[in-house]
Amino acid sequence: MKKSLLILFILTFTFCVYSQKIPEPDFSSRPYYLQEDGNLKSLERTSATTDVKVKGIYRGAEVYFSAFSAKSKIQFHVNEIPRIFIKLDQNIDPYEIVSLVKAEVQKDRRRFLQRDQALGGKVRDVSDVLIELEFKKIREGLWEIFLPNNLGNGEYGFMPMNNLTETMSTNFYISCFGIHGSEDNEENSQSNSQNKSTNNLKSSPSYSNYDEGISHRIRGGFGFSRGVYWGPQFTPSFMLGWELEVPLFKDYLSLQTGADFQKFGGIDKIWSTALHLYYLRIPAMAKGGYRFNNGMKIFAGLGPNFGIGIAGVVKDGNYKQTAFSKRASSNGFNYSRFDMGIGFDLGIEINNRMIVSMTTINGIVDYDKTFDIEKNKSISFNFSYKIGSINKKKGELNNTTTKINNSTYQYKEETEDHECNVCHGSGYNLSTNNVLCRNQCNKGLLSCSTCNGSGNGKSLGNKFNPQTKSIEQVYEKCAICNGSGQTTCGTCKGEGFEILEQKLVCETCKGKGKI
């Protein structure tokens, strides 16, 4: 029995001595860490604001607490994290009110996710951002906080110990600290750095093998044409067609062909004669070009094209005759259906899909079988749009390697735009700040306009007051303010402040919604 009492005494004495080594924190509900000299010091107390990030029209919003600095002033090595304590009022369970969140670090702030709410008001689970904590009671009202052993590099913060509604409407502080020195996270950091370099490299890849497939496009254009004999007057012309481009050497050299329906002809005002000829033309043009890092390509092409006349009209004064017919030949308008010319093409290709170009055709065949020398000439301004590819190898850069930071990377996919992960494609973020009520109320209360702040309603006459031993006028309570003389401000709904919402352009995607 004496031995048991002795053991109990030793344990009790050890517990008391151990408890007495921890000083009493100055304030409750505020985490402190134990210094080497045995004194407690508060973690960094950072002023925070509430930010609401809209994730899109139908995806709801996320609520963050934002501290306007990217790094805490208090940093601990991962192997030298001190003991952390917190003082709480009696009968308060620390598991219910103490929460630690890892920050999402941006270049000028730390953001701590608090709530993820869908459009209809349903709150999504955000427990994955919370750090699991353990607590040990040191003495009455004093608790020690145990952090996980696998806590990695990053910025952390103990959240305010009041509800989210209160922090939306008052100034509040977050107790913050940082962790560094974790080898796993350093490797991840290096990996992220390499990925970042990779992303930077992808934003300006080599396009020497951008599209090796056979592409086909539709195109149209307008311009002017004339025949050599028909004088200097041009007549309006147009062109509609389909083109096929076959690569010969990567993206530098290709063969372009297809089929065009094109109008030719001319006007001779001296003889009041007009000629309108319509051809089906098949070009065969060698095209060479250079593509810049942003995907734009300049090109030039040269080659023959062949035409078959399918319709035409000859106007000579009041005389009108269909071209390419026996009757026209008998009347002295003997035109050959076959035509041939040399084409020159100069243009710009945008994003490997749209092309704007200028095309000239100089005829080399005299299509007039009589005595006149007549050759088709035209200039047109065209727009082409790619509608598909055959055996497409878009973005395959297997033979392209680039060195960055003494590391070689090889890419096989074309860079594509992705939805911005900060604004979630909306192009902006919603920031909220508290401002004083514009109605100039007194902490959400206004003087009752019915009783002018007196709180009195209808008079009940004069009555003797035994306490003051005098006759005083007695009133009913004001029906509007219930005798208080004050009413709730309708502008701020009794809060004393208003929430000012600002729509800010997303700094990550510059308002584009994509990166």
mmCIF file of C-alpha atoms in Angstrom, residues 139-495:
data_model
loop_
_atom_site.group_PDB
_atom_site.id
_atom_site.type_symbol
_atom_site.label_atom_id
_atom_site.label_comp_id
_atom_site.label_asym_id
_atom_site.label_seq_id
_atom_site.Cartn_x
_atom_site.Cartn_y
_atom_site.Cartn_z
ATOM 1 C CA ARG A 139 -3.547 21.679 -17.133
ATOM 2 C CA GLU A 140 -6.925 23.292 -16.751
ATOM 3 C CA GLY A 141 -7.468 25.575 -19.746
ATOM 4 C CA LEU A 142 -4.065 24.839 -21.362
ATOM 5 C CA TRP A 143 -3.707 22.424 -24.297
ATOM 6 C CA GLU A 144 -0.738 21.297 -26.350
ATOM 7 C CA ILE A 145 -1.250 21.011 -30.126
ATOM 8 C CA PHE A 146 0.463 18.115 -31.915
ATOM 9 C CA LEU A 147 1.101 18.547 -35.646
ATOM 10 C CA PRO A 148 1.331 15.569 -38.060
ATOM 11 C CA ASN A 149 4.783 14.045 -38.549
ATOM 12 C CA ASN A 150 4.476 14.289 -42.328
ATOM 13 C CA LEU A 151 3.834 18.028 -42.396
ATOM 14 C CA GLY A 152 5.542 19.272 -45.563
ATOM 15 C CA ASN A 153 6.937 22.557 -46.793
ATOM 16 C CA GLY A 154 4.435 25.372 -47.091
ATOM 17 C CA GLU A 155 2.545 28.135 -45.340
ATOM 18 C CA TYR A 156 0.017 27.282 -42.623
ATOM 19 C CA GLY A 157 -2.494 29.182 -40.541
ATOM 20 C CA PHE A 158 -4.707 28.588 -37.506
ATOM 21 C CA MET A 159 -8.148 29.863 -38.436
ATOM 22 C CA PRO A 160 -10.153 32.347 -36.306
ATOM 23 C CA MET A 161 -12.169 30.572 -33.640
ATOM 24 C CA ASN A 162 -15.487 32.107 -34.582
ATOM 25 C CA ASN A 163 -17.926 31.154 -37.277
ATOM 26 C CA LEU A 164 -17.607 32.133 -40.908
ATOM 27 C CA THR A 165 -20.522 34.564 -40.743
ATOM 28 C CA GLU A 166 -18.785 36.602 -38.032
ATOM 29 C CA THR A 167 -15.490 36.762 -39.921
ATOM 30 C CA MET A 168 -17.346 38.003 -42.984
ATOM 31 C CA SER A 169 -18.398 41.106 -41.088
ATOM 32 C CA THR A 170 -15.536 41.968 -38.690
ATOM 33 C CA ASN A 171 -11.800 42.429 -38.727
ATOM 34 C CA PHE A 172 -10.027 39.221 -37.793
ATOM 35 C CA TYR A 173 -6.561 37.739 -37.551
ATOM 36 C CA ILE A 174 -4.944 34.457 -38.508
ATOM 37 C CA SER A 175 -2.054 32.870 -36.581
ATOM 38 C CA CYS A 176 0.465 31.835 -39.228
ATOM 39 C CA PHE A 177 3.784 30.025 -39.590
ATOM 40 C CA GLY A 178 5.814 28.399 -42.348
ATOM 41 C CA ILE A 179 7.599 25.057 -42.719
ATOM 42 C CA HIS A 180 10.737 24.456 -44.790
ATOM 43 C CA GLY A 181 13.449 21.830 -45.139
ATOM 44 C CA SER A 182 11.342 18.827 -46.121
ATOM 45 C CA GLU A 183 13.358 16.677 -48.563
ATOM 46 C CA ASP A 184 10.272 15.227 -50.206
ATOM 47 C CA ASN A 185 8.887 18.673 -50.806
ATOM 48 C CA GLU A 186 12.228 19.911 -52.080
ATOM 49 C CA GLU A 187 12.155 17.134 -54.652
ATOM 50 C CA ASN A 188 8.576 18.068 -55.487
ATOM 51 C CA SER A 189 9.619 21.687 -55.695
ATOM 52 C CA GLN A 190 12.391 20.768 -58.136
ATOM 53 C CA SER A 191 9.921 18.669 -60.086
ATOM 54 C CA ASN A 192 7.457 21.556 -60.131
ATOM 55 C CA SER A 193 10.265 23.849 -61.237
ATOM 56 C CA GLN A 194 11.053 21.478 -64.076
ATOM 57 C CA ASN A 195 7.366 21.251 -64.950
ATOM 58 C CA LYS A 196 7.192 25.030 -64.909
ATOM 59 C CA SER A 197 10.174 25.178 -67.237
ATOM 60 C CA THR A 198 8.454 22.572 -69.360
ATOM 61 C CA ASN A 199 5.305 24.669 -69.503
ATOM 62 C CA ASN A 200 7.334 27.726 -70.415
ATOM 63 C CA LEU A 201 8.967 25.724 -73.175
ATOM 64 C CA LYS A 202 5.620 24.497 -74.438
ATOM 65 C CA SER A 203 4.380 28.030 -74.787
ATOM 66 C CA SER A 204 6.939 28.636 -77.539
ATOM 67 C CA PRO A 205 7.644 25.258 -79.212
ATOM 68 C CA SER A 206 9.325 24.629 -82.528
ATOM 69 C CA TYR A 207 6.752 24.213 -85.286
ATOM 70 C CA SER A 208 9.088 22.701 -87.833
ATOM 71 C CA ASN A 209 6.870 19.593 -87.942
ATOM 72 C CA TYR A 210 3.610 21.270 -86.974
ATOM 73 C CA ASP A 211 1.236 19.435 -89.327
ATOM 74 C CA GLU A 212 2.523 16.711 -91.600
ATOM 75 C CA GLY A 213 -0.943 15.594 -92.644
ATOM 76 C CA ILE A 214 -2.705 16.310 -95.905
ATOM 77 C CA SER A 215 -5.076 19.194 -95.211
ATOM 78 C CA HIS A 216 -8.058 20.316 -97.254
ATOM 79 C CA ARG A 217 -9.746 23.689 -97.158
ATOM 80 C CA ILE A 218 -12.592 25.643 -98.612
ATOM 81 C CA ARG A 219 -11.836 29.069 -99.998
ATOM 82 C CA GLY A 220 -13.385 32.046 -101.673
ATOM 83 C CA GLY A 221 -12.294 35.410 -102.943
ATOM 84 C CA PHE A 222 -13.029 38.448 -105.040
ATOM 85 C CA GLY A 223 -10.927 40.509 -107.413
ATOM 86 C CA PHE A 224 -10.609 41.780 -110.984
ATOM 87 C CA SER A 225 -9.758 40.267 -114.368
ATOM 88 C CA ARG A 226 -9.233 41.299 -117.999
ATOM 89 C CA GLY A 227 -8.072 39.957 -121.355
ATOM 90 C CA VAL A 228 -4.940 41.408 -122.968
ATOM 91 C CA TYR A 229 -6.765 42.497 -126.107
ATOM 92 C CA TRP A 230 -9.634 43.980 -124.170
ATOM 93 C CA GLY A 231 -7.684 47.018 -123.057
ATOM 94 C CA PRO A 232 -6.770 48.169 -119.557
ATOM 95 C CA GLN A 233 -10.292 47.999 -118.181
ATOM 96 C CA PHE A 234 -10.810 45.420 -115.451
ATOM 97 C CA THR A 235 -14.067 43.703 -114.701
ATOM 98 C CA PRO A 236 -15.038 42.366 -111.245
ATOM 99 C CA SER A 237 -14.413 38.677 -110.717
ATOM 100 C CA PHE A 238 -14.861 36.086 -108.019
ATOM 101 C CA MET A 239 -13.589 32.658 -107.060
ATOM 102 C CA LEU A 240 -15.020 29.756 -105.039
ATOM 103 C CA GLY A 241 -13.303 26.465 -104.536
ATOM 104 C CA TRP A 242 -11.691 23.682 -102.604
ATOM 105 C CA GLU A 243 -7.964 23.158 -102.117
ATOM 106 C CA LEU A 244 -5.791 20.261 -101.051
ATOM 107 C CA GLU A 245 -2.308 20.716 -99.566
ATOM 108 C CA VAL A 246 0.185 17.866 -99.485
ATOM 109 C CA PRO A 247 3.383 18.364 -97.425
ATOM 110 C CA LEU A 248 6.619 17.580 -99.228
ATOM 111 C CA PHE A 249 9.206 18.538 -96.611
ATOM 112 C CA LYS A 250 7.864 18.945 -93.073
ATOM 113 C CA ASP A 251 6.139 22.317 -92.762
ATOM 114 C CA TYR A 252 8.488 24.170 -95.104
ATOM 115 C CA LEU A 253 7.466 22.928 -98.550
ATOM 116 C CA SER A 254 4.165 21.587 -99.870
ATOM 117 C CA LEU A 255 2.172 20.998 -103.046
ATOM 118 C CA GLN A 256 -1.188 22.731 -103.328
ATOM 119 C CA THR A 257 -3.913 21.676 -105.734
ATOM 120 C CA GLY A 258 -7.714 21.563 -105.803
ATOM 121 C CA ALA A 259 -10.543 22.879 -107.938
ATOM 122 C CA ASP A 260 -11.852 26.441 -108.359
ATOM 123 C CA PHE A 261 -14.844 27.978 -110.082
ATOM 124 C CA GLN A 262 -13.603 31.358 -111.297
ATOM 125 C CA LYS A 263 -14.852 34.214 -113.440
ATOM 126 C CA PHE A 264 -12.621 35.871 -116.080
ATOM 127 C CA GLY A 265 -13.194 38.379 -118.845
ATOM 128 C CA GLY A 266 -12.848 42.050 -119.665
ATOM 129 C CA ILE A 267 -14.501 45.193 -120.966
ATOM 130 C CA ASP A 268 -13.627 47.254 -124.056
ATOM 131 C CA LYS A 269 -15.450 50.566 -123.656
ATOM 132 C CA ILE A 270 -14.334 51.818 -127.073
ATOM 133 C CA TRP A 271 -16.174 49.067 -128.941
ATOM 134 C CA SER A 272 -18.835 48.625 -126.234
ATOM 135 C CA THR A 273 -17.830 45.016 -125.941
ATOM 136 C CA ALA A 274 -17.837 42.859 -122.802
ATOM 137 C CA LEU A 275 -16.694 39.315 -122.227
ATOM 138 C CA HIS A 276 -17.580 37.168 -119.204
ATOM 139 C CA LEU A 277 -16.047 33.680 -119.083
ATOM 140 C CA TYR A 278 -16.443 31.083 -116.337
ATOM 141 C CA TYR A 279 -13.813 28.395 -115.835
ATOM 142 C CA LEU A 280 -13.230 25.350 -113.730
ATOM 143 C CA ARG A 281 -9.546 25.647 -112.850
ATOM 144 C CA ILE A 282 -7.147 23.114 -111.342
ATOM 145 C CA PRO A 283 -3.963 24.614 -109.861
ATOM 146 C CA ALA A 284 -0.698 22.797 -109.169
ATOM 147 C CA MET A 285 1.368 25.138 -107.043
ATOM 148 C CA ALA A 286 4.571 24.587 -105.081
ATOM 149 C CA LYS A 287 4.318 26.479 -101.801
ATOM 150 C CA GLY A 288 7.057 27.284 -99.336
ATOM 151 C CA GLY A 289 6.822 29.094 -96.021
ATOM 152 C CA TYR A 290 8.064 29.685 -92.504
ATOM 153 C CA ARG A 291 6.087 29.277 -89.292
ATOM 154 C CA PHE A 292 6.802 31.455 -86.277
ATOM 155 C CA ASN A 293 6.735 30.275 -82.666
ATOM 156 C CA ASN A 294 3.230 31.676 -82.149
ATOM 157 C CA GLY A 295 1.886 29.404 -84.913
ATOM 158 C CA MET A 296 1.572 32.062 -87.624
ATOM 159 C CA LYS A 297 3.079 31.222 -91.007
ATOM 160 C CA ILE A 298 3.999 33.321 -94.038
ATOM 161 C CA PHE A 299 4.177 31.617 -97.402
ATOM 162 C CA ALA A 300 4.525 32.116 -101.147
ATOM 163 C CA GLY A 301 3.571 29.777 -103.961
ATOM 164 C CA LEU A 302 4.204 29.479 -107.699
ATOM 165 C CA GLY A 303 2.955 27.058 -110.319
ATOM 166 C CA PRO A 304 0.741 26.392 -113.326
ATOM 167 C CA ASN A 305 -3.015 26.121 -113.347
ATOM 168 C CA PHE A 306 -5.263 24.630 -115.951
ATOM 169 C CA GLY A 307 -8.775 25.770 -116.853
ATOM 170 C CA ILE A 308 -11.778 24.396 -118.700
ATOM 171 C CA GLY A 309 -14.377 26.906 -119.888
ATOM 172 C CA ILE A 310 -17.850 25.809 -118.843
ATOM 173 C CA ALA A 311 -19.922 28.947 -119.558
ATOM 174 C CA GLY A 312 -19.587 32.457 -120.902
ATOM 175 C CA VAL A 313 -21.360 35.473 -122.385
ATOM 176 C CA VAL A 314 -20.198 37.793 -125.193
ATOM 177 C CA LYS A 315 -21.781 41.234 -125.497
ATOM 178 C CA ASP A 316 -21.053 43.343 -128.593
ATOM 179 C CA GLY A 317 -23.286 46.406 -128.581
ATOM 180 C CA ASN A 318 -26.832 45.084 -128.694
ATOM 181 C CA TYR A 319 -25.546 41.671 -129.692
ATOM 182 C CA LYS A 320 -25.393 38.991 -127.000
ATOM 183 C CA GLN A 321 -24.126 35.500 -127.541
ATOM 184 C CA THR A 322 -23.206 32.483 -125.432
ATOM 185 C CA ALA A 323 -19.477 31.837 -125.523
ATOM 186 C CA PHE A 324 -17.870 28.462 -126.263
ATOM 187 C CA SER A 325 -20.722 27.613 -128.692
ATOM 188 C CA LYS A 326 -20.806 26.833 -132.424
ATOM 189 C CA ARG A 327 -23.102 29.780 -133.038
ATOM 190 C CA ALA A 328 -20.631 32.124 -131.377
ATOM 191 C CA SER A 329 -17.870 30.692 -133.551
ATOM 192 C CA SER A 330 -19.906 31.328 -136.695
ATOM 193 C CA ASN A 331 -20.320 34.955 -135.624
ATOM 194 C CA GLY A 332 -16.605 35.533 -135.224
ATOM 195 C CA PHE A 333 -16.326 34.804 -131.497
ATOM 196 C CA ASN A 334 -14.289 31.620 -131.610
ATOM 197 C CA TYR A 335 -13.004 30.896 -128.083
ATOM 198 C CA SER A 336 -11.149 27.844 -126.870
ATOM 199 C CA ARG A 337 -12.399 26.132 -123.763
ATOM 200 C CA PHE A 338 -8.908 25.170 -122.681
ATOM 201 C CA ASP A 339 -6.864 27.719 -120.766
ATOM 202 C CA MET A 340 -3.568 27.679 -118.946
ATOM 203 C CA GLY A 341 -1.729 30.217 -116.820
ATOM 204 C CA ILE A 342 0.958 30.761 -114.208
ATOM 205 C CA GLY A 343 -0.276 31.482 -110.683
ATOM 206 C CA PHE A 344 1.485 33.304 -107.877
ATOM 207 C CA ASP A 345 0.235 33.157 -104.307
ATOM 208 C CA LEU A 346 1.323 35.242 -101.284
ATOM 209 C CA GLY A 347 -0.350 34.998 -97.892
ATOM 210 C CA ILE A 348 -0.450 34.443 -94.145
ATOM 211 C CA GLU A 349 -1.634 31.316 -92.324
ATOM 212 C CA ILE A 350 -3.142 31.880 -88.872
ATOM 213 C CA ASN A 351 -3.191 29.093 -86.256
ATOM 214 C CA ASN A 352 -2.817 26.407 -88.919
ATOM 215 C CA ARG A 353 -6.457 26.882 -89.869
ATOM 216 C CA MET A 354 -7.254 30.222 -91.503
ATOM 217 C CA ILE A 355 -5.431 31.676 -94.504
ATOM 218 C CA VAL A 356 -5.585 35.151 -96.023
ATOM 219 C CA SER A 357 -3.848 35.430 -99.389
ATOM 220 C CA MET A 358 -3.472 37.338 -102.660
ATOM 221 C CA THR A 359 -3.388 35.342 -105.913
ATOM 222 C CA THR A 360 -2.468 36.483 -109.427
ATOM 223 C CA ILE A 361 -2.939 34.472 -112.621
ATOM 224 C CA ASN A 362 -1.207 35.341 -115.898
ATOM 225 C CA GLY A 363 -2.556 33.431 -118.887
ATOM 226 C CA ILE A 364 -0.090 31.910 -121.341
ATOM 227 C CA VAL A 365 -2.629 30.460 -123.787
ATOM 228 C CA ASP A 366 -4.410 32.553 -126.422
ATOM 229 C CA TYR A 367 -8.016 31.462 -125.987
ATOM 230 C CA ASP A 368 -9.212 33.451 -129.080
ATOM 231 C CA LYS A 369 -9.029 31.202 -132.166
ATOM 232 C CA THR A 370 -9.539 34.101 -134.567
ATOM 233 C CA PHE A 371 -7.090 36.965 -135.046
ATOM 234 C CA ASP A 372 -7.096 38.594 -131.594
ATOM 235 C CA ILE A 373 -4.467 37.774 -128.965
ATOM 236 C CA GLU A 374 -6.441 37.325 -125.784
ATOM 237 C CA LYS A 375 -5.044 35.907 -122.536
ATOM 238 C CA ASN A 376 -6.723 35.790 -119.147
ATOM 239 C CA LYS A 377 -5.244 37.851 -116.338
ATOM 240 C CA SER A 378 -6.634 38.223 -112.816
ATOM 241 C CA ILE A 379 -5.840 39.290 -109.281
ATOM 242 C CA SER A 380 -7.914 38.103 -106.328
ATOM 243 C CA PHE A 381 -7.945 38.400 -102.555
ATOM 244 C CA ASN A 382 -8.879 35.114 -100.907
ATOM 245 C CA PHE A 383 -9.858 33.646 -97.572
ATOM 246 C CA SER A 384 -9.371 29.919 -96.827
ATOM 247 C CA TYR A 385 -10.491 27.802 -93.903
ATOM 248 C CA LYS A 386 -9.241 24.315 -93.107
ATOM 249 C CA ILE A 387 -12.031 21.786 -92.679
ATOM 250 C CA GLY A 388 -9.966 18.687 -91.997
ATOM 251 C CA SER A 389 -6.792 16.660 -92.432
ATOM 252 C CA ILE A 390 -5.842 13.224 -93.659
ATOM 253 C CA ASN A 391 -3.174 11.281 -91.711
ATOM 254 C CA LYS A 392 -2.875 14.294 -89.465
ATOM 255 C CA LYS A 393 0.124 14.447 -87.120
ATOM 256 C CA LYS A 394 -0.635 17.732 -85.529
ATOM 257 C CA GLY A 395 1.841 18.946 -82.968
ATOM 258 C CA GLU A 396 4.195 15.964 -83.224
ATOM 259 C CA LEU A 397 7.597 17.360 -82.329
ATOM 260 C CA ASN A 398 9.470 14.082 -81.887
ATOM 261 C CA ASN A 399 12.570 15.416 -83.614
ATOM 262 C CA THR A 400 12.588 18.704 -81.690
ATOM 263 C CA THR A 401 14.489 18.984 -78.423
ATOM 264 C CA THR A 402 15.250 22.154 -76.517
ATOM 265 C CA LYS A 403 17.604 22.810 -73.623
ATOM 266 C CA ILE A 404 16.500 24.766 -70.576
ATOM 267 C CA ASN A 405 18.535 24.998 -67.378
ATOM 268 C CA ASN A 406 20.916 22.326 -68.734
ATOM 269 C CA SER A 407 18.022 19.868 -69.046
ATOM 270 C CA THR A 408 16.769 18.440 -72.337
ATOM 271 C CA TYR A 409 13.052 18.007 -72.915
ATOM 272 C CA GLN A 410 11.255 16.350 -75.786
ATOM 273 C CA TYR A 411 7.615 17.096 -76.534
ATOM 274 C CA LYS A 412 5.063 15.143 -78.482
ATOM 275 C CA GLU A 413 1.929 17.205 -78.131
ATOM 276 C CA GLU A 414 0.906 20.621 -79.316
ATOM 277 C CA THR A 415 0.331 23.318 -76.731
ATOM 278 C CA GLU A 416 -3.369 23.830 -76.044
ATOM 279 C CA ASP A 417 -5.178 26.431 -74.034
ATOM 280 C CA HIS A 418 -6.498 25.233 -70.685
ATOM 281 C CA GLU A 419 -9.055 26.701 -68.352
ATOM 282 C CA CYS A 420 -7.490 29.014 -65.797
ATOM 283 C CA ASN A 421 -7.363 27.210 -62.426
ATOM 284 C CA VAL A 422 -7.593 30.476 -60.478
ATOM 285 C CA CYS A 423 -10.743 32.059 -61.946
ATOM 286 C CA HIS A 424 -12.012 28.737 -63.405
ATOM 287 C CA GLY A 425 -12.581 30.227 -66.828
ATOM 288 C CA SER A 426 -14.572 33.312 -65.802
ATOM 289 C CA GLY A 427 -11.669 35.734 -66.356
ATOM 290 C CA TYR A 428 -12.227 37.550 -63.075
ATOM 291 C CA ASN A 429 -12.241 37.077 -59.318
ATOM 292 C CA LEU A 430 -14.732 38.541 -56.877
ATOM 293 C CA SER A 431 -13.267 40.453 -53.916
ATOM 294 C CA THR A 432 -15.375 41.544 -50.950
ATOM 295 C CA ASN A 433 -14.555 44.276 -48.430
ATOM 296 C CA ASN A 434 -16.476 45.767 -45.531
ATOM 297 C CA VAL A 435 -17.289 49.494 -45.714
ATOM 298 C CA LEU A 436 -19.244 51.773 -43.374
ATOM 299 C CA CYS A 437 -22.967 52.000 -43.991
ATOM 300 C CA ARG A 438 -23.730 54.831 -46.397
ATOM 301 C CA ASN A 439 -26.835 55.679 -44.316
ATOM 302 C CA GLN A 440 -24.513 56.866 -41.517
ATOM 303 C CA CYS A 441 -26.265 54.752 -38.900
ATOM 304 C CA ASN A 442 -24.954 54.107 -35.390
ATOM 305 C CA LYS A 443 -23.757 50.496 -35.468
ATOM 306 C CA GLY A 444 -26.775 49.448 -37.510
ATOM 307 C CA LEU A 445 -29.346 51.519 -35.546
ATOM 308 C CA LEU A 446 -31.224 54.692 -36.494
ATOM 309 C CA SER A 447 -33.298 57.080 -34.393
ATOM 310 C CA CYS A 448 -36.965 56.156 -34.641
ATOM 311 C CA SER A 449 -38.634 58.611 -37.000
ATOM 312 C CA THR A 450 -42.099 58.030 -35.437
ATOM 313 C CA CYS A 451 -41.245 59.000 -31.854
ATOM 314 C CA ASN A 452 -38.139 61.055 -32.739
ATOM 315 C CA GLY A 453 -36.035 58.768 -30.584
ATOM 316 C CA SER A 454 -38.065 59.245 -27.401
ATOM 317 C CA GLY A 455 -39.604 55.783 -27.409
ATOM 318 C CA ASN A 456 -43.011 57.296 -26.477
ATOM 319 C CA GLY A 457 -46.246 56.545 -28.212
ATOM 320 C CA LYS A 458 -49.767 57.752 -27.442
ATOM 321 C CA SER A 459 -50.149 59.875 -24.290
ATOM 322 C CA LEU A 460 -52.050 58.271 -21.385
ATOM 323 C CA GLY A 461 -52.427 61.500 -19.445
ATOM 324 C CA ASN A 462 -50.894 62.671 -16.168
ATOM 325 C CA LYS A 463 -50.269 60.347 -13.263
ATOM 326 C CA PHE A 464 -48.710 60.660 -9.842
ATOM 327 C CA ASN A 465 -45.267 59.052 -9.600
ATOM 328 C CA PRO A 466 -44.728 57.880 -6.003
ATOM 329 C CA GLN A 467 -40.956 57.568 -6.517
ATOM 330 C CA THR A 468 -40.443 61.169 -7.587
ATOM 331 C CA LYS A 469 -43.567 62.325 -5.681
ATOM 332 C CA SER A 470 -44.619 64.390 -8.655
ATOM 333 C CA ILE A 471 -47.212 64.324 -11.373
ATOM 334 C CA GLU A 472 -45.745 63.129 -14.687
ATOM 335 C CA GLN A 473 -47.137 62.575 -18.129
ATOM 336 C CA VAL A 474 -47.372 58.901 -19.042
ATOM 337 C CA TYR A 475 -47.066 57.454 -22.579
ATOM 338 C CA GLU A 476 -47.546 54.162 -24.310
ATOM 339 C CA LYS A 477 -44.519 52.492 -25.879
ATOM 340 C CA CYS A 478 -43.868 53.508 -29.461
ATOM 341 C CA ALA A 479 -45.376 50.815 -31.650
ATOM 342 C CA ILE A 480 -42.518 51.079 -34.168
ATOM 343 C CA CYS A 481 -39.438 50.894 -31.932
ATOM 344 C CA ASN A 482 -41.166 49.223 -28.957
ATOM 345 C CA GLY A 483 -40.006 51.995 -26.678
ATOM 346 C CA SER A 484 -36.314 51.760 -27.485
ATOM 347 C CA GLY A 485 -36.228 54.940 -29.571
ATOM 348 C CA GLN A 486 -34.135 53.173 -32.241
ATOM 349 C CA THR A 487 -34.905 51.118 -35.319
ATOM 350 C CA THR A 488 -32.787 48.792 -37.412
ATOM 351 C CA CYS A 489 -31.091 50.426 -40.398
ATOM 352 C CA GLY A 490 -32.646 49.069 -43.579
ATOM 353 C CA THR A 491 -29.574 49.811 -45.687
ATOM 354 C CA CYS A 492 -27.106 47.624 -43.818
ATOM 355 C CA LYS A 493 -29.744 45.388 -42.164
ATOM 356 C CA GLY A 494 -28.461 46.318 -38.725
ATOM 357 C CA GLU A 495 -24.858 45.302 -39.389
#
